[in-house]
Structure formats: structure tokens, C-alpha cells
Amino acid sequence: RIPVIGQKLKRAHEKKLKSKWLNHTNQTVKDLNSIVPFKETFILVDEVSLDLDAFASWRTIPFLERDGEYCGPPPDDKTAIYELERLRRLDTGFIVFAWPAFWWLNHYSEFQRYLCSQFVCVLKNERLIVFDLQRKMKNSRGGR
């Protein structure tokens, strides 16, 4: 009897986690709707953990990417910055960090400093951190 109860509890727990994940993803999409225009292209940093069907209103580019496919995290800050700038030249409007990838901003601290010094953070909550790649910080150098 105990193994049967254990299996039921495990399934109930998994169902609850899946429901929580879906609710979090749905709220994330609502957050993006308030910031990112329909059909806009943005860079998505999510560790390929979110359902991309939820983001069908936009064109998403995984970060890092090769030929449109996710190819893993960058080896270092320099690579992250270089790849961000490469994608910006393709008229990418935003970079979006979803909660599964928030660790990037701590791990790649030079990349985080670059983002914060160059671009306006237009949304930051427990689900998303979004930088507008079209809006440069007033005291940053360079242009688009």
C-alpha cells in the first residue's frame, strides 16, 4: 500500500509543479505583451526551458545561437557581449532573460555590467529581466 500512496503523491506533486510552471509561463507572456511589440524580434535567454509556442507572437532568437538553434551558454563574458552585438546588428529589439536563466547575470558579471551601462532595462520582476536594445543609456558611448 505504501508504494501506491507514494506514487499518487508523486504524481500529485508533479501535476502541481507543472501547473505552477504553466502559470508562471503564462504570466511571463502577459509581461512581454506589455513591453515587446507584436512580431518584434527578441533574444531569449531561457536555457531552452520554456515552451516556445507560448512566444509565437514574436520572433525569438535563442542565446547563444548558431543557425537559429540554441548552442549553449557562452564560454565567457567577451563572447556573450560579442554575440549580443552581432544579434543587435540583425535589428533585434530586446534581450529577455527568463527566470530559469537569471543565473547568467551573476555568472557573466561583465556581460551584466555591459547590459546595464549600455541599454535601458524596461522590465525586471521575478519572471523576466528585459533590456531594450534600441534604447541606449544616455551616458553610454557608441550608437546604432
C-alpha positions as MATLAB code, in Angstrom:
seq = 'RIPVIGQKLKRAHEKKLKSKWLNHTNQTVKDLNSIVPFKETFILVDEVSLDLDAFASWRTIPFLERDGEYCGPPPDDKTAIYELERLRRLDTGFIVFAWPAFWWLNHYSEFQRYLCSQFVCVLKNERLIVFDLQRKMKNSRGGR';
ca = [
       0.000    0.000    0.000;
       2.717    2.498    0.824;
       4.288    2.377   -2.667;
       0.852    3.075   -4.236;
       0.339    6.067   -1.939;
       3.857    7.234   -2.726;
       3.166    7.082   -6.460;
      -0.072    9.048   -6.053;
       1.710   11.709   -4.010;
       4.498   11.876   -6.566;
       2.008   12.326   -9.446;
       0.078   14.978   -7.499;
       3.317   16.832   -6.760;
       4.411   16.659  -10.416;
       0.994   17.908  -11.543;
       1.197   20.823   -9.098;
       4.711   21.726  -10.305;
       3.621   21.565  -13.953;
       0.616   23.771  -13.212;
       2.816   26.284  -11.384;
       5.293   26.287  -14.301;
       2.493   26.865  -16.832;
       1.028   29.691  -14.746;
       4.464   31.283  -14.466;
       4.949   30.964  -18.241;
       1.506   32.451  -18.955;
       2.248   35.414  -16.687;
       5.603   35.820  -18.438;
       3.808   36.093  -21.785;
       1.476   38.740  -20.309;
       4.511   40.663  -19.045;
       6.088   40.540  -22.501;
       2.862   41.692  -24.160;
       3.071   44.875  -22.118;
       6.657   45.608  -23.236;
       7.535   43.928  -26.535;
       5.502   44.822  -29.652;
       3.735   42.063  -31.567;
       6.021   40.343  -34.124;
       9.129   42.081  -32.695;
      12.332   40.063  -32.712;
      13.979   39.487  -29.359;
      16.801   37.438  -27.926;
      15.524   34.887  -25.422;
      17.816   33.683  -22.656;
      15.916   30.823  -21.016;
      18.198   27.772  -21.057;
      15.715   26.319  -23.599;
      13.352   25.542  -20.750;
      10.225   27.438  -21.784;
       7.644   26.319  -24.312;
       8.380   28.438  -27.390;
       4.775   28.040  -28.558;
       3.890   30.474  -25.777;
       6.039   33.083  -27.559;
       4.529   32.612  -31.023;
       3.507   36.308  -31.165;
       7.173   37.222  -31.559;
      10.262   36.029  -33.336;
      12.616   34.661  -30.709;
      16.310   34.037  -31.124;
      17.944   31.708  -28.600;
      21.100   32.953  -26.925;
      23.700   31.746  -27.876;
      22.579   30.563  -31.265;
      24.002   29.035  -34.399;
      21.756   28.745  -37.446;
      18.759   29.636  -35.277;
      19.357   26.812  -32.784;
      20.448   27.103  -29.157;
      24.107   26.158  -28.810;
      24.672   26.551  -25.073;
      25.847   29.307  -22.758;
      28.822   31.434  -23.750;
      32.266   30.366  -22.569;
      32.945   33.862  -21.212;
      31.736   37.466  -20.938;
      33.603   38.590  -24.041;
      31.760   36.021  -26.173;
      28.396   36.996  -24.663;
      28.982   40.675  -25.482;
      30.226   39.889  -28.986;
      27.191   37.679  -29.709;
      24.786   40.274  -28.314;
      26.239   42.924  -30.623;
      26.133   40.531  -33.590;
      22.430   39.923  -32.996;
      21.739   43.640  -32.441;
      23.006   44.274  -35.971;
      20.210   41.968  -37.182;
      17.689   44.510  -35.869;
      16.889   42.667  -32.671;
      14.850   44.886  -30.358;
      15.231   43.307  -26.924;
      17.104   40.774  -24.867;
      14.835   38.875  -22.489;
      16.136   36.874  -19.544;
      13.548   34.412  -18.261;
      13.760   33.200  -14.657;
      15.463   29.852  -15.448;
      18.438   31.834  -16.782;
      18.727   34.603  -14.164;
      21.957   32.934  -13.027;
      23.599   34.249  -16.216;
      23.577   37.796  -14.879;
      25.552   36.750  -11.815;
      27.860   34.346  -13.596;
      28.611   36.694  -16.519;
      29.136   39.808  -14.421;
      30.987   41.766  -17.133;
      28.149   40.992  -19.546;
      25.641   42.213  -16.932;
      27.632   45.436  -16.414;
      27.713   45.941  -20.172;
      23.939   45.492  -20.492;
      23.193   47.800  -17.557;
      25.586   50.510  -18.748;
      24.524   50.444  -22.393;
      20.795   49.679  -22.501;
      17.616   50.597  -20.665;
      16.142   47.843  -18.502;
      12.417   48.126  -19.274;
      11.159   45.320  -17.048;
      12.505   43.491  -14.022;
      10.398   41.154  -11.904;
      10.560   37.593  -10.562;
       9.904   36.177  -14.067;
      11.735   38.453  -16.501;
      14.512   40.932  -16.966;
      14.175   42.786  -20.273;
      16.624   45.224  -21.856;
      15.565   47.403  -24.778;
      18.425   47.139  -27.278;
      17.107   50.129  -29.230;
      17.322   52.498  -26.239;
      20.867   53.301  -25.257;
      21.646   54.697  -21.837;
      22.145   58.474  -22.006;
      25.734   58.413  -20.817;
      26.797   55.351  -22.865;
      29.076   55.653  -25.847;
      28.514   54.367  -29.325;
      25.382   54.307  -31.370;
      23.247   52.312  -33.559;
];
